[in-house]
PDB file of C-alpha atoms and ligand atoms in Angstrom:
ATOM      1  CA  MET A   2     -10.448 -10.252  -9.836  1.00 95.00           C
ATOM      2  CA  ILE A   3      -9.588  -9.129  -6.307  1.00 98.00           C
ATOM      3  CA  ILE A   4      -5.866  -9.499  -5.652  1.00 98.00           C
ATOM      4  CA  ILE A   5      -4.956 -11.284  -2.409  1.00 98.00           C
ATOM      5  CA  LYS A   6      -1.789  -9.869  -0.823  1.00 98.00           C
ATOM      6  CA  SER A   7       0.934 -11.930   0.795  1.00 98.00           C
ATOM      7  CA  ARG A   8       2.267 -11.207   4.277  1.00 98.00           C
ATOM      8  CA  ALA A   9       5.311  -9.537   2.741  1.00 98.00           C
ATOM      9  CA  GLU A  10       3.147  -7.309   0.569  1.00 98.00           C
ATOM     10  CA  ILE A  11       0.971  -6.345   3.518  1.00 98.00           C
ATOM     11  CA  GLU A  12       4.099  -5.461   5.480  1.00 98.00           C
ATOM     12  CA  LEU A  13       5.158  -3.031   2.715  1.00 98.00           C
ATOM     13  CA  MET A  14       1.650  -1.534   2.654  1.00 99.00           C
ATOM     14  CA  ARG A  15       1.796  -1.197   6.449  1.00 98.00           C
ATOM     15  CA  GLN A  16       5.019   0.775   6.114  1.00 98.00           C
ATOM     16  CA  ALA A  17       3.510   2.991   3.405  1.00 98.00           C
ATOM     17  CA  ALA A  18       0.437   3.530   5.565  1.00 99.00           C
ATOM     18  CA  GLU A  19       2.462   4.384   8.673  1.00 98.00           C
ATOM     19  CA  VAL A  20       3.646   7.611   7.064  1.00 99.00           C
ATOM     20  CA  THR A  21       0.132   8.413   5.862  1.00 99.00           C
ATOM     21  CA  ALA A  22      -1.186   7.927   9.403  1.00 98.00           C
ATOM     22  CA  LEU A  23       1.548  10.078  10.888  1.00 98.00           C
ATOM     23  CA  ILE A  24       0.752  12.918   8.484  1.00 99.00           C
ATOM     24  CA  LEU A  25      -2.976  12.710   9.173  1.00 99.00           C
ATOM     25  CA  ARG A  26      -2.287  12.993  12.909  1.00 98.00           C
ATOM     26  CA  GLU A  27       0.020  15.974  12.432  1.00 98.00           C
ATOM     27  CA  LEU A  28      -2.506  17.721  10.202  1.00 98.00           C
ATOM     28  CA  SER A  29      -4.840  18.229  13.134  1.00 98.00           C
ATOM     29  CA  ARG A  30      -2.417  20.829  14.491  1.00 98.00           C
ATOM     30  CA  VAL A  31      -1.247  22.125  11.069  1.00 98.00           C
ATOM     31  CA  ILE A  32      -4.771  22.973   9.920  1.00 98.00           C
ATOM     32  CA  ARG A  33      -5.942  26.278  11.396  1.00 98.00           C
ATOM     33  CA  PRO A  34      -7.409  29.575  10.187  1.00 98.00           C
ATOM     34  CA  GLY A  35      -4.935  31.652   8.161  1.00 98.00           C
ATOM     35  CA  ILE A  36      -2.988  28.916   6.395  1.00 98.00           C
ATOM     36  CA  SER A  37      -3.674  28.175   2.731  1.00 98.00           C
ATOM     37  CA  THR A  38      -4.628  24.835   1.226  1.00 98.00           C
ATOM     38  CA  TRP A  39      -1.281  25.107  -0.595  1.00 98.00           C
ATOM     39  CA  ASP A  40       0.486  25.158   2.794  1.00 98.00           C
ATOM     40  CA  VAL A  41      -1.330  21.917   3.645  1.00 99.00           C
ATOM     41  CA  ASP A  42      -0.019  20.344   0.443  1.00 99.00           C
ATOM     42  CA  ARG A  43       3.555  21.530   1.183  1.00 98.00           C
ATOM     43  CA  PHE A  44       3.429  19.899   4.601  1.00 99.00           C
ATOM     44  CA  VAL A  45       2.059  16.646   3.172  1.00 99.00           C
ATOM     45  CA  GLU A  46       4.542  16.445   0.309  1.00 99.00           C
ATOM     46  CA  ASP A  47       7.583  17.421   2.384  1.00 98.00           C
ATOM     47  CA  THR A  48       6.759  14.815   5.024  1.00 99.00           C
ATOM     48  CA  ILE A  49       6.191  12.017   2.498  1.00 99.00           C
ATOM     49  CA  LEU A  50       9.482  12.820   0.736  1.00 99.00           C
ATOM     50  CA  SER A  51      11.403  13.115   4.019  1.00 98.00           C
ATOM     51  CA  HIS A  52      10.411   9.511   4.757  1.00 98.00           C
ATOM     52  CA  GLY A  53      11.782   8.388   1.390  1.00 98.00           C
ATOM     53  CA  MET A  54       8.349   7.672  -0.059  1.00 99.00           C
ATOM     54  CA  ILE A  55       6.509   8.903  -3.155  1.00 98.00           C
ATOM     55  CA  PRO A  56       3.325  11.027  -3.013  1.00 98.00           C
ATOM     56  CA  ALA A  57       0.783   8.701  -4.633  1.00 98.00           C
ATOM     57  CA  PHE A  58      -1.483  11.407  -6.010  1.00 98.00           C
ATOM     58  CA  LYS A  59       1.032  13.714  -7.705  1.00 98.00           C
ATOM     59  CA  GLY A  60       0.831  13.096 -11.443  1.00 98.00           C
ATOM     60  CA  TYR A  61      -1.921  10.493 -11.013  1.00 98.00           C
ATOM     61  CA  SER A  62      -4.074  11.041 -14.126  1.00 97.00           C
ATOM     62  CA  GLY A  63      -2.356  14.444 -14.232  1.00 98.00           C
ATOM     63  CA  TYR A  64      -3.383  15.504 -10.715  1.00 98.00           C
ATOM     64  CA  PRO A  65      -1.074  18.435  -9.843  1.00 98.00           C
ATOM     65  CA  ALA A  66      -0.521  18.045  -6.072  1.00 98.00           C
ATOM     66  CA  SER A  67       0.308  15.552  -3.312  1.00 99.00           C
ATOM     67  CA  ALA A  68      -2.859  16.143  -1.284  1.00 99.00           C
ATOM     68  CA  CYS A  69      -6.487  16.693  -2.176  1.00 99.00           C
ATOM     69  CA  VAL A  70      -7.721  19.537   0.040  1.00 99.00           C
ATOM     70  CA  SER A  71     -11.481  20.068  -0.152  1.00 99.00           C
ATOM     71  CA  VAL A  72     -13.070  22.875   1.873  1.00 99.00           C
ATOM     72  CA  ASN A  73     -16.706  23.038   3.080  1.00 99.00           C
ATOM     73  CA  HIS A  74     -18.995  22.184   0.111  1.00 98.00           C
ATOM     74  CA  GLN A  75     -16.080  20.717  -1.827  1.00 99.00           C
ATOM     75  CA  VAL A  76     -16.435  16.931  -1.606  1.00 99.00           C
ATOM     76  CA  VAL A  77     -13.151  15.493  -2.914  1.00 98.00           C
ATOM     77  CA  HIS A  78     -10.178  16.278  -5.192  1.00 98.00           C
ATOM     78  CA  GLY A  79      -9.868  19.951  -4.210  1.00 98.00           C
ATOM     79  CA  ILE A  80      -6.647  21.283  -5.755  1.00 98.00           C
ATOM     80  CA  PRO A  81      -4.426  23.085  -3.220  1.00 98.00           C
ATOM     81  CA  SER A  82      -4.133  26.822  -3.880  1.00 98.00           C
ATOM     82  CA  LYS A  83      -2.178  29.722  -2.353  1.00 98.00           C
ATOM     83  CA  LYS A  84      -5.320  31.790  -2.849  1.00 98.00           C
ATOM     84  CA  ARG A  85      -7.526  29.600  -0.683  1.00 98.00           C
ATOM     85  CA  ARG A  86      -6.847  30.616   2.920  1.00 98.00           C
ATOM     86  CA  LEU A  87      -8.697  28.745   5.635  1.00 98.00           C
ATOM     87  CA  GLU A  88     -11.125  30.726   7.748  1.00 98.00           C
ATOM     88  CA  GLU A  89     -12.495  30.113  11.217  1.00 98.00           C
ATOM     89  CA  GLY A  90     -15.403  27.684  10.890  1.00 98.00           C
ATOM     90  CA  ASP A  91     -14.242  25.958   7.690  1.00 99.00           C
ATOM     91  CA  ILE A  92     -14.144  22.176   7.500  1.00 99.00           C
ATOM     92  CA  VAL A  93     -11.251  20.774   5.505  1.00 99.00           C
ATOM     93  CA  SER A  94     -11.089  17.301   3.973  1.00 99.00           C
ATOM     94  CA  VAL A  95      -7.550  16.138   3.275  1.00 99.00           C
ATOM     95  CA  ASP A  96      -6.937  12.980   1.252  1.00 99.00           C
ATOM     96  CA  ILE A  97      -3.374  11.669   0.883  1.00 99.00           C
ATOM     97  CA  GLY A  98      -1.521   8.603  -0.309  1.00 98.00           C
ATOM     98  CA  THR A  99       2.004   7.232  -0.358  1.00 99.00           C
ATOM     99  CA  ILE A 100       3.914   4.718  -2.450  1.00 99.00           C
ATOM    100  CA  HIS A 101       6.577   2.643  -0.705  1.00 98.00           C
ATOM    101  CA  ARG A 102       8.564   0.104  -2.763  1.00 98.00           C
ATOM    102  CA  GLY A 103       5.708  -0.094  -5.255  1.00 98.00           C
ATOM    103  CA  TYR A 104       2.872  -0.406  -2.716  1.00 99.00           C
ATOM    104  CA  TYR A 105       0.188   2.192  -2.041  1.00 99.00           C
ATOM    105  CA  SER A 106      -1.582   3.568   0.992  1.00 98.00           C
ATOM    106  CA  ASP A 107      -4.590   5.909   0.853  1.00 98.00           C
ATOM    107  CA  ALA A 108      -6.488   7.701   3.629  1.00 99.00           C
ATOM    108  CA  ALA A 109      -8.483  10.857   4.369  1.00 99.00           C
ATOM    109  CA  ARG A 110      -9.842  12.897   7.274  1.00 99.00           C
ATOM    110  CA  THR A 111     -11.958  16.030   7.644  1.00 99.00           C
ATOM    111  CA  TYR A 112     -10.570  18.665  10.045  1.00 99.00           C
ATOM    112  CA  PRO A 113     -12.085  21.735  11.678  1.00 98.00           C
ATOM    113  CA  ALA A 114     -10.371  25.117  11.158  1.00 98.00           C
ATOM    114  CA  GLY A 115     -10.803  26.768  14.548  1.00 98.00           C
ATOM    115  CA  GLU A 116     -14.297  26.700  16.012  1.00 98.00           C
ATOM    116  CA  ILE A 117     -16.924  25.087  13.777  1.00 98.00           C
ATOM    117  CA  SER A 118     -20.701  24.792  14.008  1.00 98.00           C
ATOM    118  CA  ALA A 119     -22.295  21.920  15.924  1.00 98.00           C
ATOM    119  CA  GLU A 120     -23.859  20.669  12.680  1.00 98.00           C
ATOM    120  CA  ALA A 121     -20.463  20.638  10.918  1.00 99.00           C
ATOM    121  CA  ALA A 122     -18.944  18.736  13.842  1.00 99.00           C
ATOM    122  CA  ARG A 123     -21.772  16.188  13.671  1.00 99.00           C
ATOM    123  CA  LEU A 124     -21.177  15.731   9.926  1.00 99.00           C
ATOM    124  CA  ILE A 125     -17.460  15.056  10.505  1.00 99.00           C
ATOM    125  CA  ALA A 126     -18.210  12.665  13.365  1.00 99.00           C
ATOM    126  CA  THR A 127     -20.772  10.817  11.248  1.00 99.00           C
ATOM    127  CA  ALA A 128     -18.303  10.265   8.388  1.00 99.00           C
ATOM    128  CA  GLU A 129     -15.938   8.630  10.895  1.00 99.00           C
ATOM    129  CA  ALA A 130     -18.694   6.687  12.671  1.00 99.00           C
ATOM    130  CA  SER A 131     -20.018   5.338   9.366  1.00 99.00           C
ATOM    131  CA  PHE A 132     -16.547   4.071   8.453  1.00 99.00           C
ATOM    132  CA  PHE A 133     -16.333   2.210  11.764  1.00 99.00           C
ATOM    133  CA  LYS A 134     -19.844   0.820  11.300  1.00 98.00           C
ATOM    134  CA  GLY A 135     -18.736  -0.504   7.891  1.00 98.00           C
ATOM    135  CA  LEU A 136     -15.557  -1.866   9.457  1.00 98.00           C
ATOM    136  CA  GLU A 137     -17.631  -4.124  11.728  1.00 98.00           C
ATOM    137  CA  PHE A 138     -18.615  -6.009   8.557  1.00 98.00           C
ATOM    138  CA  CYS A 139     -15.039  -6.278   7.222  1.00 98.00           C
ATOM    139  CA  ARG A 140     -14.723  -9.956   8.034  1.00 98.00           C
ATOM    140  CA  ALA A 141     -13.845 -12.933   5.876  1.00 98.00           C
ATOM    141  CA  GLY A 142     -17.007 -14.619   4.605  1.00 98.00           C
ATOM    142  CA  ASN A 143     -19.145 -11.458   4.634  1.00 98.00           C
ATOM    143  CA  ARG A 144     -20.312  -9.973   1.335  1.00 98.00           C
ATOM    144  CA  LEU A 145     -18.787  -6.705   0.181  1.00 98.00           C
ATOM    145  CA  SER A 146     -22.119  -4.872   0.091  1.00 98.00           C
ATOM    146  CA  ASP A 147     -22.686  -5.691   3.775  1.00 98.00           C
ATOM    147  CA  VAL A 148     -20.016  -3.025   4.366  1.00 99.00           C
ATOM    148  CA  SER A 149     -21.671  -0.586   1.953  1.00 99.00           C
ATOM    149  CA  ALA A 150     -25.130  -1.004   3.468  1.00 98.00           C
ATOM    150  CA  ALA A 151     -23.832  -0.520   7.016  1.00 99.00           C
ATOM    151  CA  ILE A 152     -22.130   2.739   6.045  1.00 99.00           C
ATOM    152  CA  GLN A 153     -25.233   4.044   4.297  1.00 99.00           C
ATOM    153  CA  SER A 154     -27.608   3.342   7.157  1.00 98.00           C
ATOM    154  CA  ARG A 155     -25.277   4.939   9.738  1.00 99.00           C
ATOM    155  CA  VAL A 156     -25.121   8.110   7.615  1.00 99.00           C
ATOM    156  CA  GLU A 157     -28.814   8.282   6.793  1.00 98.00           C
ATOM    157  CA  GLU A 158     -29.904   7.768  10.398  1.00 98.00           C
ATOM    158  CA  GLU A 159     -28.276  11.165  11.065  1.00 98.00           C
ATOM    159  CA  GLY A 160     -30.265  12.744   8.227  1.00 98.00           C
ATOM    160  CA  PHE A 161     -27.169  13.095   6.042  1.00 99.00           C
ATOM    161  CA  SER A 162     -26.610  11.569   2.575  1.00 98.00           C
ATOM    162  CA  VAL A 163     -24.001   9.399   0.903  1.00 98.00           C
ATOM    163  CA  VAL A 164     -22.199  10.457  -2.282  1.00 98.00           C
ATOM    164  CA  ARG A 165     -22.948   8.000  -5.120  1.00 98.00           C
ATOM    165  CA  GLU A 166     -20.492   9.013  -7.841  1.00 98.00           C
ATOM    166  CA  PHE A 167     -17.314   8.194  -5.909  1.00 98.00           C
ATOM    167  CA  VAL A 168     -16.557   4.929  -4.162  1.00 98.00           C
ATOM    168  CA  GLY A 169     -13.888   3.111  -2.195  1.00 98.00           C
ATOM    169  CA  HIS A 170     -11.617   0.577  -3.848  1.00 99.00           C
ATOM    170  CA  GLY A 171      -9.149  -2.241  -3.576  1.00 99.00           C
ATOM    171  CA  ILE A 172      -5.554  -1.056  -3.230  1.00 99.00           C
ATOM    172  CA  GLY A 173      -2.115  -2.618  -3.566  1.00 98.00           C
ATOM    173  CA  ARG A 174       0.430  -2.208  -6.362  1.00 98.00           C
ATOM    174  CA  LYS A 175      -2.058   0.227  -7.848  1.00 98.00           C
ATOM    175  CA  MET A 176      -4.059   2.890  -6.034  1.00 98.00           C
ATOM    176  CA  HIS A 177      -7.291   1.651  -7.580  1.00 98.00           C
ATOM    177  CA  GLU A 178      -7.806  -2.080  -7.813  1.00 98.00           C
ATOM    178  CA  GLU A 179     -10.936  -4.167  -7.797  1.00 98.00           C
ATOM    179  CA  PRO A 180     -13.393  -4.175  -6.157  1.00 98.00           C
ATOM    180  CA  GLN A 181     -15.215  -0.853  -6.215  1.00 98.00           C
ATOM    181  CA  ILE A 182     -16.740  -0.229  -2.786  1.00 98.00           C
ATOM    182  CA  PRO A 183     -19.872   1.933  -2.862  1.00 98.00           C
ATOM    183  CA  ASN A 184     -20.909   3.577   0.401  1.00 98.00           C
ATOM    184  CA  TYR A 185     -24.539   2.660  -0.265  1.00 98.00           C
ATOM    185  CA  GLY A 186     -26.578  -0.332  -1.405  1.00 98.00           C
ATOM    186  CA  LEU A 187     -28.394  -3.407  -0.220  1.00 98.00           C
ATOM    187  CA  PRO A 188     -26.544  -5.975   1.921  1.00 98.00           C
ATOM    188  CA  GLY A 189     -25.761  -9.539   0.792  1.00 98.00           C
ATOM    189  CA  ARG A 190     -24.401  -8.681  -2.650  1.00 98.00           C
ATOM    190  CA  GLY A 191     -21.026  -8.723  -4.323  1.00 98.00           C
ATOM    191  CA  PRO A 192     -17.902 -10.772  -3.690  1.00 98.00           C
ATOM    192  CA  ARG A 193     -17.192 -12.505  -0.391  1.00 98.00           C
ATOM    193  CA  LEU A 194     -14.432 -10.926   1.664  1.00 98.00           C
ATOM    194  CA  ALA A 195     -11.338 -13.067   2.120  1.00 98.00           C
ATOM    195  CA  PRO A 196      -8.096 -12.812   4.129  1.00 98.00           C
ATOM    196  CA  GLY A 197      -5.398 -10.828   2.294  1.00 98.00           C
ATOM    197  CA  MET A 198      -7.783  -8.432   0.564  1.00 99.00           C
ATOM    198  CA  VAL A 199      -6.776  -4.800   1.112  1.00 99.00           C
ATOM    199  CA  LEU A 200      -9.524  -2.216   0.784  1.00 99.00           C
ATOM    200  CA  ALA A 201      -9.618   1.598   0.867  1.00 99.00           C
ATOM    201  CA  ILE A 202     -12.975   2.263   2.482  1.00 99.00           C
ATOM    202  CA  GLU A 203     -13.989   5.893   2.213  1.00 98.00           C
ATOM    203  CA  PRO A 204     -17.400   7.305   3.020  1.00 99.00           C
ATOM    204  CA  MET A 205     -17.964  10.737   1.459  1.00 99.00           C
ATOM    205  CA  ILE A 206     -21.068  12.189   3.051  1.00 99.00           C
ATOM    206  CA  ASN A 207     -23.138  15.331   2.518  1.00 99.00           C
ATOM    207  CA  GLN A 208     -25.097  17.548   4.867  1.00 99.00           C
ATOM    208  CA  GLY A 209     -27.834  17.963   2.216  1.00 98.00           C
ATOM    209  CA  GLY A 210     -28.444  15.989  -0.979  1.00 98.00           C
ATOM    210  CA  TRP A 211     -26.099  13.346  -2.385  1.00 98.00           C
ATOM    211  CA  GLU A 212     -25.758  15.021  -5.792  1.00 98.00           C
ATOM    212  CA  VAL A 213     -22.349  16.413  -6.720  1.00 99.00           C
ATOM    213  CA  ASP A 214     -20.844  18.311  -9.654  1.00 98.00           C
ATOM    214  CA  LEU A 215     -17.390  18.420 -11.227  1.00 98.00           C
ATOM    215  CA  MET A 216     -15.925  21.933 -11.419  1.00 98.00           C
ATOM    216  CA  GLU A 217     -14.271  23.507 -14.474  1.00 98.00           C
ATOM    217  CA  ASP A 218     -10.770  22.758 -13.195  1.00 98.00           C
ATOM    218  CA  GLY A 219     -11.575  19.139 -14.110  1.00 98.00           C
ATOM    219  CA  TRP A 220     -10.927  17.884 -10.552  1.00 98.00           C
ATOM    220  CA  THR A 221     -12.774  19.628  -7.757  1.00 98.00           C
ATOM    221  CA  VAL A 222     -16.070  17.952  -6.868  1.00 99.00           C
ATOM    222  CA  GLU A 223     -18.700  20.032  -5.046  1.00 98.00           C
ATOM    223  CA  THR A 224     -22.107  19.365  -3.546  1.00 99.00           C
ATOM    224  CA  ARG A 225     -24.821  20.534  -5.923  1.00 98.00           C
ATOM    225  CA  ASP A 226     -26.714  22.289  -3.106  1.00 98.00           C
ATOM    226  CA  LYS A 227     -23.474  23.883  -1.781  1.00 98.00           C
ATOM    227  CA  LYS A 228     -24.019  22.358   1.650  1.00 99.00           C
ATOM    228  CA  LEU A 229     -21.120  20.811   3.572  1.00 99.00           C
ATOM    229  CA  SER A 230     -19.376  17.505   2.835  1.00 99.00           C
ATOM    230  CA  ALA A 231     -17.027  15.296   4.900  1.00 99.00           C
ATOM    231  CA  HIS A 232     -14.708  12.387   4.048  1.00 99.00           C
ATOM    232  CA  TYR A 233     -13.123   9.632   6.145  1.00 99.00           C
ATOM    233  CA  GLU A 234     -10.918   6.921   4.648  1.00 99.00           C
ATOM    234  CA  ASN A 235      -8.548   4.183   5.782  1.00 99.00           C
ATOM    235  CA  THR A 236      -6.644   1.372   4.115  1.00 99.00           C
ATOM    236  CA  VAL A 237      -7.976  -1.847   5.678  1.00 99.00           C
ATOM    237  CA  VAL A 238      -6.705  -5.461   5.536  1.00 99.00           C
ATOM    238  CA  ILE A 239      -9.186  -8.360   5.709  1.00 99.00           C
ATOM    239  CA  THR A 240      -7.782 -11.128   7.959  1.00 98.00           C
ATOM    240  CA  ASP A 241      -9.174 -14.340   9.393  1.00 98.00           C
ATOM    241  CA  GLY A 242     -10.127 -12.331  12.481  1.00 98.00           C
ATOM    242  CA  GLU A 243     -10.372  -8.612  13.185  1.00 98.00           C
ATOM    243  CA  PRO A 244      -9.684  -6.295  10.230  1.00 98.00           C
ATOM    244  CA  LEU A 245      -6.334  -4.514  10.327  1.00 98.00           C
ATOM    245  CA  LEU A 246      -6.359  -0.727  10.039  1.00 98.00           C
ATOM    246  CA  LEU A 247      -3.142   0.341   8.328  1.00 98.00           C
ATOM    247  CA  THR A 248      -3.627   4.114   8.208  1.00 98.00           C
ATOM    248  CA  ILE A 249      -4.405   4.848  11.867  1.00 97.00           C
TER     249      ILE A 249
HETATM  250  N1  MF3 B 551      -7.853   9.028  -2.532  1.00 92.59           N
HETATM  251  C1  MF3 B 551      -8.451   9.173  -3.814  1.00 92.59           C
HETATM  252  C2  MF3 B 551      -9.191   7.906  -4.097  1.00 92.59           C
HETATM  253  O1  MF3 B 551      -9.433   7.168  -3.213  1.00 92.59           O
HETATM  254  C3  MF3 B 551      -7.477   9.438  -4.880  1.00 92.59           C
HETATM  255  C4  MF3 B 551      -7.206  10.848  -5.116  1.00 92.59           C
HETATM  256  S1  MF3 B 551      -7.360  11.189  -6.765  1.00 92.59           S
HETATM  257  C5  MF3 B 551      -5.905  11.824  -7.272  1.00 92.59           C
HETATM  258  O2  MF3 B 551      -9.563   7.593  -5.173  1.00 92.59           O
HETATM  259  F1  MF3 B 551      -5.933  11.898  -8.547  1.00 92.59           F
HETATM  260  F2  MF3 B 551      -5.760  12.971  -6.711  1.00 92.59           F
HETATM  261  F3  MF3 B 551      -4.942  11.052  -6.916  1.00 92.59           F
HETATM  262 CO1   CO B 552      -9.217   6.176  -1.921  1.00 92.59          CO
END
């Protein structure tokens, strides 16, 4: 069952998401060569707490940090570390979430550290573009997989691939609610979108093949071919008109 949120609930999620959006904007100047992925986590956690909110990821299934910081061929769920210093040319995916009065927000971006290759920049831009292509289908009455199919074709037309093992999700009083939202698939399937649904839509896309592996730390996910990966996510409200982007 997909939970429909009331206006009041959406207002709380908007407030949660406002802090997430603010942090994601600030991260574009925080992330640079020389800082560690731990420093990124400190910034994220301190800012969430200073706004009186709770970091959604810390302690979630035992996850040890407030941000997931995934560098280069790391896809998602990279654990921040003092030992991992960013270098010129790295691309850095940061995924964060907040809880405000019991309601969640969830969003991610991929950032360049200094100057990056043209191919890396195109990968990052394609993750974002595929999200916005999917967003065009986020309208009441459409089928959920219309969104998935739009994301997949936007990614594949660039010659990149879509991660299969991780998907977007409904969000609300829990970080992960129904439905699951794959970033691939045929259109015209799945539930119909309806006003009041809140969805975390999050293409994770790879420069090479779609296959990924879980590392021995039990969290970090990497591309099997060790090529680059990028991630772009927002918390989105379905309305009776244009979708509402909470985390921008
Ligand atoms: N943003 C991730 C998701 O959409 C959640 C991070 S996993 C955590 O599923 F365990 F670190 F929280
Ligand atoms: Co998510």
